[in-house]
Amino acid sequence: NCYTIVELDTCIACGACGLVAPDVYDYNEEGLAYALLDHNTGNKPLPDLLVDDAIDAKDGCPTDSIKISDKPFNGDPTKYE
Ligand code: F3S
């Protein structure tokens, strides 16, 4: 399984992730990104066909705010750092 979450504290609302992975990430009213699937808790496994998009978004994020793990995050983006 593959889980994803956005660290809002470091996201600079650059907008790249939603372009690369529009089915995985959306933006809040401040333009900060969050994971659509599970309200940014990082607890719901991504559907297989969205995993590559999520990885591309992670690779493209200028502030390394997109986290991906094979284990759930329980709402904590820094859980595995
Ligand atoms: Fe934020 Fe990175 Fe997306 S800075 S808007 S999480 S590409």
mmCIF file of N, CA, C and O and ligand atoms in Angstrom:
data_model
loop_
_atom_site.group_PDB
_atom_site.id
_atom_site.type_symbol
_atom_site.label_atom_id
_atom_site.label_comp_id
_atom_site.label_asym_id
_atom_site.label_seq_id
_atom_site.Cartn_x
_atom_site.Cartn_y
_atom_site.Cartn_z
ATOM 1 N N ASN A 1 0.833 -1.201 0.000
ATOM 2 C CA ASN A 1 0.000 0.000 0.000
ATOM 3 C C ASN A 1 0.868 1.251 0.000
ATOM 4 O O ASN A 1 2.016 1.218 0.385
ATOM 5 N N CYS A 2 0.262 2.344 -0.428
ATOM 6 C CA CYS A 2 0.969 3.611 -0.537
ATOM 7 C C CYS A 2 0.082 4.710 0.046
ATOM 8 O O CYS A 2 -1.079 4.849 -0.341
ATOM 9 N N TYR A 3 0.644 5.434 0.985
ATOM 10 C CA TYR A 3 -0.089 6.511 1.654
ATOM 11 C C TYR A 3 0.596 7.837 1.376
ATOM 12 O O TYR A 3 1.812 7.889 1.208
ATOM 13 N N THR A 4 -0.195 8.920 1.376
ATOM 14 C CA THR A 4 0.416 10.230 1.155
ATOM 15 C C THR A 4 -0.233 11.276 2.039
ATOM 16 O O THR A 4 -1.418 11.171 2.411
ATOM 17 N N ILE A 5 0.566 12.287 2.378
ATOM 18 C CA ILE A 5 0.101 13.400 3.206
ATOM 19 C C ILE A 5 0.948 14.625 2.846
ATOM 20 O O ILE A 5 2.083 14.467 2.395
ATOM 21 N N VAL A 6 0.390 15.816 3.019
ATOM 22 C CA VAL A 6 1.143 17.047 2.762
ATOM 23 C C VAL A 6 1.467 17.720 4.090
ATOM 24 O O VAL A 6 0.602 17.840 4.974
ATOM 25 N N GLU A 7 2.709 18.166 4.241
ATOM 26 C CA GLU A 7 3.100 18.925 5.432
ATOM 27 C C GLU A 7 2.740 20.390 5.192
ATOM 28 O O GLU A 7 3.426 21.111 4.455
ATOM 29 N N LEU A 8 1.655 20.835 5.817
ATOM 30 C CA LEU A 8 1.165 22.195 5.584
ATOM 31 C C LEU A 8 2.128 23.254 6.103
ATOM 32 O O LEU A 8 2.176 24.369 5.585
ATOM 33 N N ASP A 9 2.911 22.922 7.126
ATOM 34 C CA ASP A 9 3.842 23.894 7.705
ATOM 35 C C ASP A 9 4.932 24.311 6.726
ATOM 36 O O ASP A 9 5.509 25.385 6.867
ATOM 37 N N THR A 10 5.228 23.447 5.761
ATOM 38 C CA THR A 10 6.325 23.763 4.843
ATOM 39 C C THR A 10 5.842 24.029 3.424
ATOM 40 O O THR A 10 6.598 24.556 2.613
ATOM 41 N N CYS A 11 4.598 23.679 3.110
ATOM 42 C CA CYS A 11 4.041 23.957 1.780
ATOM 43 C C CYS A 11 4.007 25.469 1.559
ATOM 44 O O CYS A 11 3.606 26.230 2.438
ATOM 45 N N ILE A 12 4.471 25.896 0.385
ATOM 46 C CA ILE A 12 4.482 27.325 0.066
ATOM 47 C C ILE A 12 3.423 27.667 -0.981
ATOM 48 O O ILE A 12 3.492 28.705 -1.632
ATOM 49 N N ALA A 13 2.467 26.764 -1.148
ATOM 50 C CA ALA A 13 1.352 26.994 -2.075
ATOM 51 C C ALA A 13 1.840 27.251 -3.505
ATOM 52 O O ALA A 13 1.297 28.090 -4.205
ATOM 53 N N CYS A 14 2.861 26.503 -3.894
ATOM 54 C CA CYS A 14 3.425 26.729 -5.226
ATOM 55 C C CYS A 14 2.505 26.217 -6.321
ATOM 56 O O CYS A 14 2.558 26.680 -7.449
ATOM 57 N N GLY A 15 1.686 25.234 -5.994
ATOM 58 C CA GLY A 15 0.688 24.775 -6.954
ATOM 59 C C GLY A 15 1.125 23.700 -7.922
ATOM 60 O O GLY A 15 0.369 23.322 -8.809
ATOM 61 N N ALA A 16 2.323 23.168 -7.741
ATOM 62 C CA ALA A 16 2.804 22.149 -8.678
ATOM 63 C C ALA A 16 2.102 20.805 -8.500
ATOM 64 O O ALA A 16 1.794 20.124 -9.474
ATOM 65 N N CYS A 17 1.857 20.429 -7.272
ATOM 66 C CA CYS A 17 1.359 19.070 -7.034
ATOM 67 C C CYS A 17 -0.016 18.827 -7.629
ATOM 68 O O CYS A 17 -0.307 17.753 -8.155
ATOM 69 N N GLY A 18 -0.881 19.843 -7.549
ATOM 70 C CA GLY A 18 -2.225 19.676 -8.093
ATOM 71 C C GLY A 18 -2.253 19.614 -9.609
ATOM 72 O O GLY A 18 -3.200 19.093 -10.194
ATOM 73 N N LEU A 19 -1.212 20.150 -10.232
ATOM 74 C CA LEU A 19 -1.110 20.029 -11.688
ATOM 75 C C LEU A 19 -0.683 18.622 -12.082
ATOM 76 O O LEU A 19 -1.228 18.026 -13.008
ATOM 77 N N VAL A 20 0.291 18.102 -11.348
ATOM 78 C CA VAL A 20 0.839 16.779 -11.657
ATOM 79 C C VAL A 20 -0.117 15.667 -11.221
ATOM 80 O O VAL A 20 -0.245 14.645 -11.895
ATOM 81 N N ALA A 21 -0.775 15.871 -10.095
ATOM 82 C CA ALA A 21 -1.617 14.826 -9.516
ATOM 83 C C ALA A 21 -2.952 15.403 -9.038
ATOM 84 O O ALA A 21 -3.247 15.426 -7.852
ATOM 85 N N PRO A 22 -3.787 15.835 -9.973
ATOM 86 C CA PRO A 22 -5.040 16.509 -9.604
ATOM 87 C C PRO A 22 -6.036 15.619 -8.872
ATOM 88 O O PRO A 22 -6.920 16.131 -8.179
ATOM 89 N N ASP A 23 -5.881 14.305 -9.010
ATOM 90 C CA ASP A 23 -6.791 13.402 -8.304
ATOM 91 C C ASP A 23 -6.282 13.040 -6.920
ATOM 92 O O ASP A 23 -6.980 12.351 -6.158
ATOM 93 N N VAL A 24 -5.079 13.493 -6.616
ATOM 94 C CA VAL A 24 -4.481 13.147 -5.319
ATOM 95 C C VAL A 24 -4.432 14.354 -4.389
ATOM 96 O O VAL A 24 -4.687 14.229 -3.188
ATOM 97 N N TYR A 25 -4.102 15.545 -4.950
ATOM 98 C CA TYR A 25 -3.936 16.741 -4.116
ATOM 99 C C TYR A 25 -4.844 17.869 -4.574
ATOM 100 O O TYR A 25 -5.064 18.067 -5.768
ATOM 101 N N ASP A 26 -5.369 18.587 -3.616
ATOM 102 C CA ASP A 26 -6.129 19.805 -3.895
ATOM 103 C C ASP A 26 -5.615 20.879 -2.942
ATOM 104 O O ASP A 26 -4.726 20.603 -2.125
ATOM 105 N N TYR A 27 -6.161 22.067 -3.040
ATOM 106 C CA TYR A 27 -5.666 23.189 -2.235
ATOM 107 C C TYR A 27 -6.768 23.723 -1.330
ATOM 108 O O TYR A 27 -7.931 23.790 -1.727
ATOM 109 N N ASN A 28 -6.387 24.170 -0.149
ATOM 110 C CA ASN A 28 -7.351 24.805 0.734
ATOM 111 C C ASN A 28 -7.491 26.290 0.351
ATOM 112 O O ASN A 28 -6.911 26.741 -0.632
ATOM 113 N N GLU A 29 -8.254 27.037 1.114
ATOM 114 C CA GLU A 29 -8.551 28.426 0.745
ATOM 115 C C GLU A 29 -7.307 29.312 0.784
ATOM 116 O O GLU A 29 -7.273 30.374 0.180
ATOM 117 N N GLU A 30 -6.261 28.844 1.450
ATOM 118 C CA GLU A 30 -4.994 29.587 1.468
ATOM 119 C C GLU A 30 -4.045 29.133 0.361
ATOM 120 O O GLU A 30 -2.935 29.653 0.257
ATOM 121 N N GLY A 31 -4.496 28.165 -0.438
ATOM 122 C CA GLY A 31 -3.660 27.669 -1.523
ATOM 123 C C GLY A 31 -2.697 26.578 -1.103
ATOM 124 O O GLY A 31 -1.885 26.118 -1.901
ATOM 125 N N LEU A 32 -2.787 26.181 0.161
ATOM 126 C CA LEU A 32 -1.919 25.102 0.640
ATOM 127 C C LEU A 32 -2.498 23.758 0.214
ATOM 128 O O LEU A 32 -3.712 23.561 0.190
ATOM 129 N N ALA A 33 -1.631 22.852 -0.126
ATOM 130 C CA ALA A 33 -2.069 21.560 -0.645
ATOM 131 C C ALA A 33 -2.456 20.605 0.484
ATOM 132 O O ALA A 33 -1.964 20.697 1.608
ATOM 133 N N TYR A 34 -3.367 19.688 0.155
ATOM 134 C CA TYR A 34 -3.692 18.602 1.079
ATOM 135 C C TYR A 34 -4.075 17.380 0.259
ATOM 136 O O TYR A 34 -4.453 17.486 -0.918
ATOM 137 N N ALA A 35 -3.958 16.225 0.885
ATOM 138 C CA ALA A 35 -4.327 14.981 0.220
ATOM 139 C C ALA A 35 -5.851 14.851 0.207
ATOM 140 O O ALA A 35 -6.499 14.861 1.246
ATOM 141 N N LEU A 36 -6.385 14.739 -1.005
ATOM 142 C CA LEU A 36 -7.828 14.707 -1.209
ATOM 143 C C LEU A 36 -8.504 13.473 -0.598
ATOM 144 O O LEU A 36 -9.593 13.559 -0.046
ATOM 145 N N LEU A 37 -7.844 12.372 -0.744
ATOM 146 C CA LEU A 37 -8.483 11.077 -0.500
ATOM 147 C C LEU A 37 -8.973 10.905 0.935
ATOM 148 O O LEU A 37 -10.020 10.315 1.184
ATOM 149 N N ASP A 38 -8.193 11.445 1.878
ATOM 150 C CA ASP A 38 -8.492 11.175 3.285
ATOM 151 C C ASP A 38 -8.372 12.442 4.144
ATOM 152 O O ASP A 38 -8.010 12.377 5.307
ATOM 153 N N HIS A 39 -8.656 13.606 3.526
ATOM 154 C CA HIS A 39 -8.589 14.881 4.243
ATOM 155 C C HIS A 39 -7.232 15.081 4.900
ATOM 156 O O HIS A 39 -7.129 15.566 6.020
ATOM 157 N N ASN A 40 -6.200 14.633 4.189
ATOM 158 C CA ASN A 40 -4.816 14.837 4.627
ATOM 159 C C ASN A 40 -4.478 14.173 5.965
ATOM 160 O O ASN A 40 -3.636 14.665 6.712
ATOM 161 N N THR A 41 -5.130 13.049 6.236
ATOM 162 C CA THR A 41 -4.692 12.281 7.406
ATOM 163 C C THR A 41 -3.599 11.287 7.030
ATOM 164 O O THR A 41 -2.870 10.799 7.897
ATOM 165 N N GLY A 42 -3.514 10.988 5.747
ATOM 166 C CA GLY A 42 -2.509 10.016 5.301
ATOM 167 C C GLY A 42 -2.814 8.597 5.733
ATOM 168 O O GLY A 42 -1.903 7.770 5.860
ATOM 169 N N ASN A 43 -4.074 8.307 5.940
ATOM 170 C CA ASN A 43 -4.441 6.993 6.468
ATOM 171 C C ASN A 43 -5.123 6.074 5.467
ATOM 172 O O ASN A 43 -5.336 4.905 5.753
ATOM 173 N N LYS A 44 -5.461 6.589 4.289
ATOM 174 C CA LYS A 44 -6.184 5.772 3.320
ATOM 175 C C LYS A 44 -5.257 5.411 2.158
ATOM 176 O O LYS A 44 -4.657 6.301 1.556
ATOM 177 N N PRO A 45 -5.123 4.125 1.843
ATOM 178 C CA PRO A 45 -4.229 3.739 0.764
ATOM 179 C C PRO A 45 -4.652 4.348 -0.568
ATOM 180 O O PRO A 45 -5.844 4.382 -0.888
ATOM 181 N N LEU A 46 -3.670 4.833 -1.319
ATOM 182 C CA LEU A 46 -3.953 5.376 -2.643
ATOM 183 C C LEU A 46 -4.354 4.256 -3.586
ATOM 184 O O LEU A 46 -3.752 3.191 -3.566
ATOM 185 N N PRO A 47 -5.343 4.507 -4.444
ATOM 186 C CA PRO A 47 -5.614 3.548 -5.518
ATOM 187 C C PRO A 47 -4.353 3.379 -6.372
ATOM 188 O O PRO A 47 -3.616 4.352 -6.598
ATOM 189 N N ASP A 48 -4.099 2.171 -6.826
ATOM 190 C CA ASP A 48 -2.858 1.873 -7.555
ATOM 191 C C ASP A 48 -2.608 2.838 -8.705
ATOM 192 O O ASP A 48 -1.482 3.261 -8.943
ATOM 193 N N LEU A 49 -3.669 3.212 -9.412
ATOM 194 C CA LEU A 49 -3.447 4.018 -10.611
ATOM 195 C C LEU A 49 -3.117 5.467 -10.303
ATOM 196 O O LEU A 49 -2.796 6.230 -11.217
ATOM 197 N N LEU A 50 -3.146 5.854 -9.020
ATOM 198 C CA LEU A 50 -2.766 7.219 -8.647
ATOM 199 C C LEU A 50 -1.378 7.294 -8.021
ATOM 200 O O LEU A 50 -0.862 8.384 -7.761
ATOM 201 N N VAL A 51 -0.764 6.149 -7.813
ATOM 202 C CA VAL A 51 0.521 6.127 -7.109
ATOM 203 C C VAL A 51 1.611 6.847 -7.904
ATOM 204 O O VAL A 51 2.375 7.642 -7.342
ATOM 205 N N ASP A 52 1.680 6.610 -9.207
ATOM 206 C CA ASP A 52 2.717 7.268 -10.011
ATOM 207 C C ASP A 52 2.557 8.783 -9.998
ATOM 208 O O ASP A 52 3.550 9.516 -9.932
ATOM 209 N N ASP A 53 1.312 9.257 -10.056
ATOM 210 C CA ASP A 53 1.066 10.697 -9.993
ATOM 211 C C ASP A 53 1.565 11.266 -8.668
ATOM 212 O O ASP A 53 2.189 12.337 -8.633
ATOM 213 N N ALA A 54 1.286 10.563 -7.586
ATOM 214 C CA ALA A 54 1.712 11.036 -6.264
ATOM 215 C C ALA A 54 3.237 11.106 -6.179
ATOM 216 O O ALA A 54 3.799 12.072 -5.654
ATOM 217 N N ILE A 55 3.898 10.102 -6.719
ATOM 218 C CA ILE A 55 5.369 10.086 -6.693
ATOM 219 C C ILE A 55 5.928 11.230 -7.536
ATOM 220 O O ILE A 55 6.883 11.908 -7.130
ATOM 221 N N ASP A 56 5.315 11.489 -8.684
ATOM 222 C CA ASP A 56 5.750 12.624 -9.508
ATOM 223 C C ASP A 56 5.582 13.939 -8.755
ATOM 224 O O ASP A 56 6.439 14.830 -8.821
ATOM 225 N N ALA A 57 4.466 14.078 -8.046
ATOM 226 C CA ALA A 57 4.215 15.297 -7.278
ATOM 227 C C ALA A 57 5.246 15.450 -6.166
ATOM 228 O O ALA A 57 5.782 16.540 -5.928
ATOM 229 N N LYS A 58 5.524 14.360 -5.501
ATOM 230 C CA LYS A 58 6.547 14.400 -4.434
ATOM 231 C C LYS A 58 7.897 14.841 -5.007
ATOM 232 O O LYS A 58 8.577 15.704 -4.436
ATOM 233 N N ASP A 59 8.261 14.265 -6.148
ATOM 234 C CA ASP A 59 9.543 14.606 -6.763
ATOM 235 C C ASP A 59 9.587 16.065 -7.200
ATOM 236 O O ASP A 59 10.666 16.679 -7.236
ATOM 237 N N GLY A 60 8.419 16.625 -7.542
ATOM 238 C CA GLY A 60 8.391 17.981 -8.061
ATOM 239 C C GLY A 60 8.172 19.062 -7.021
ATOM 240 O O GLY A 60 8.291 20.247 -7.327
ATOM 241 N N CYS A 61 7.865 18.670 -5.804
ATOM 242 C CA CYS A 61 7.593 19.687 -4.775
ATOM 243 C C CYS A 61 8.890 20.374 -4.347
ATOM 244 O O CYS A 61 9.823 19.714 -3.892
ATOM 245 N N PRO A 62 8.948 21.701 -4.466
ATOM 246 C CA PRO A 62 10.196 22.414 -4.179
ATOM 247 C C PRO A 62 10.559 22.447 -2.700
ATOM 248 O O PRO A 62 11.705 22.740 -2.352
ATOM 249 N N THR A 63 9.605 22.165 -1.823
ATOM 250 C CA THR A 63 9.892 22.246 -0.393
ATOM 251 C C THR A 63 9.826 20.873 0.298
ATOM 252 O O THR A 63 9.819 20.796 1.516
ATOM 253 N N ASP A 64 9.732 19.819 -0.504
ATOM 254 C CA ASP A 64 9.687 18.459 0.045
ATOM 255 C C ASP A 64 8.535 18.291 1.044
ATOM 256 O O ASP A 64 8.673 17.632 2.075
ATOM 257 N N SER A 65 7.414 18.919 0.720
ATOM 258 C CA SER A 65 6.273 18.886 1.641
ATOM 259 C C SER A 65 5.362 17.683 1.428
ATOM 260 O O SER A 65 4.494 17.411 2.253
ATOM 261 N N ILE A 66 5.551 16.990 0.323
ATOM 262 C CA ILE A 66 4.712 15.823 0.032
ATOM 263 C C ILE A 66 5.404 14.571 0.545
ATOM 264 O O ILE A 66 6.546 14.299 0.193
ATOM 265 N N LYS A 67 4.717 13.872 1.400
ATOM 266 C CA LYS A 67 5.280 12.671 2.002
ATOM 267 C C LYS A 67 4.545 11.446 1.469
ATOM 268 O O LYS A 67 3.318 11.467 1.302
ATOM 269 N N ILE A 68 5.306 10.398 1.238
ATOM 270 C CA ILE A 68 4.738 9.136 0.767
ATOM 271 C C ILE A 68 5.369 8.024 1.584
ATOM 272 O O ILE A 68 6.562 8.042 1.864
ATOM 273 N N SER A 69 4.535 7.066 1.987
ATOM 274 C CA SER A 69 5.042 5.947 2.773
ATOM 275 C C SER A 69 4.228 4.696 2.478
ATOM 276 O O SER A 69 3.091 4.787 1.996
ATOM 277 N N ASP A 70 4.780 3.545 2.769
ATOM 278 C CA ASP A 70 4.004 2.310 2.650
ATOM 279 C C ASP A 70 3.225 2.028 3.930
ATOM 280 O O ASP A 70 2.550 1.014 4.033
ATOM 281 N N LYS A 71 3.338 2.940 4.893
ATOM 282 C CA LYS A 71 2.558 2.808 6.124
ATOM 283 C C LYS A 71 1.738 4.076 6.357
ATOM 284 O O LYS A 71 2.150 5.157 5.935
ATOM 285 N N PRO A 72 0.587 3.983 7.043
ATOM 286 C CA PRO A 72 -0.238 5.171 7.272
ATOM 287 C C PRO A 72 0.439 6.202 8.166
ATOM 288 O O PRO A 72 1.255 5.864 9.021
ATOM 289 N N PHE A 73 0.073 7.483 7.955
ATOM 290 C CA PHE A 73 0.711 8.584 8.675
ATOM 291 C C PHE A 73 -0.012 8.981 9.958
ATOM 292 O O PHE A 73 0.550 9.689 10.777
ATOM 293 N N ASN A 74 -1.256 8.591 10.111
ATOM 294 C CA ASN A 74 -2.027 8.997 11.289
ATOM 295 C C ASN A 74 -1.983 10.507 11.512
ATOM 296 O O ASN A 74 -1.886 10.983 12.645
ATOM 297 N N GLY A 75 -2.025 11.256 10.415
ATOM 298 C CA GLY A 75 -2.104 12.705 10.508
ATOM 299 C C GLY A 75 -0.789 13.416 10.746
ATOM 300 O O GLY A 75 -0.760 14.639 10.828
ATOM 301 N N ASP A 76 0.309 12.684 10.829
ATOM 302 C CA ASP A 76 1.605 13.296 11.129
ATOM 303 C C ASP A 76 2.562 13.174 9.937
ATOM 304 O O ASP A 76 3.139 12.113 9.710
ATOM 305 N N PRO A 77 2.758 14.279 9.193
ATOM 306 C CA PRO A 77 3.613 14.219 8.006
ATOM 307 C C PRO A 77 5.061 13.872 8.326
ATOM 308 O O PRO A 77 5.797 13.411 7.460
ATOM 309 N N THR A 78 5.507 14.130 9.552
ATOM 310 C CA THR A 78 6.911 13.878 9.891
ATOM 311 C C THR A 78 7.096 12.515 10.585
ATOM 312 O O THR A 78 8.170 12.222 11.112
ATOM 313 N N LYS A 79 6.056 11.723 10.549
ATOM 314 C CA LYS A 79 6.067 10.442 11.276
ATOM 315 C C LYS A 79 7.263 9.552 10.937
ATOM 316 O O LYS A 79 7.796 8.863 11.805
ATOM 317 N N TYR A 80 7.694 9.571 9.681
ATOM 318 C CA TYR A 80 8.756 8.650 9.268
ATOM 319 C C TYR A 80 10.058 9.376 8.946
ATOM 320 O O TYR A 80 10.869 8.908 8.177
ATOM 321 N N GLU A 81 10.244 10.546 9.553
ATOM 322 C CA GLU A 81 11.484 11.291 9.302
ATOM 323 C C GLU A 81 12.334 11.345 10.570
ATOM 324 O O GLU A 81 11.882 11.026 11.638
HETATM 325 FE FE1 F3S B 1 2.812 22.880 -1.650
HETATM 326 FE FE2 F3S B 1 4.688 21.400 -2.681
HETATM 327 FE FE3 F3S B 1 2.249 21.241 -3.591
HETATM 328 S S1 F3S B 1 4.902 23.510 -2.018
HETATM 329 S S2 F3S B 1 1.406 23.290 -3.322
HETATM 330 S S3 F3S B 1 2.944 20.686 -1.551
HETATM 331 S S4 F3S B 1 4.117 21.066 -4.794
#
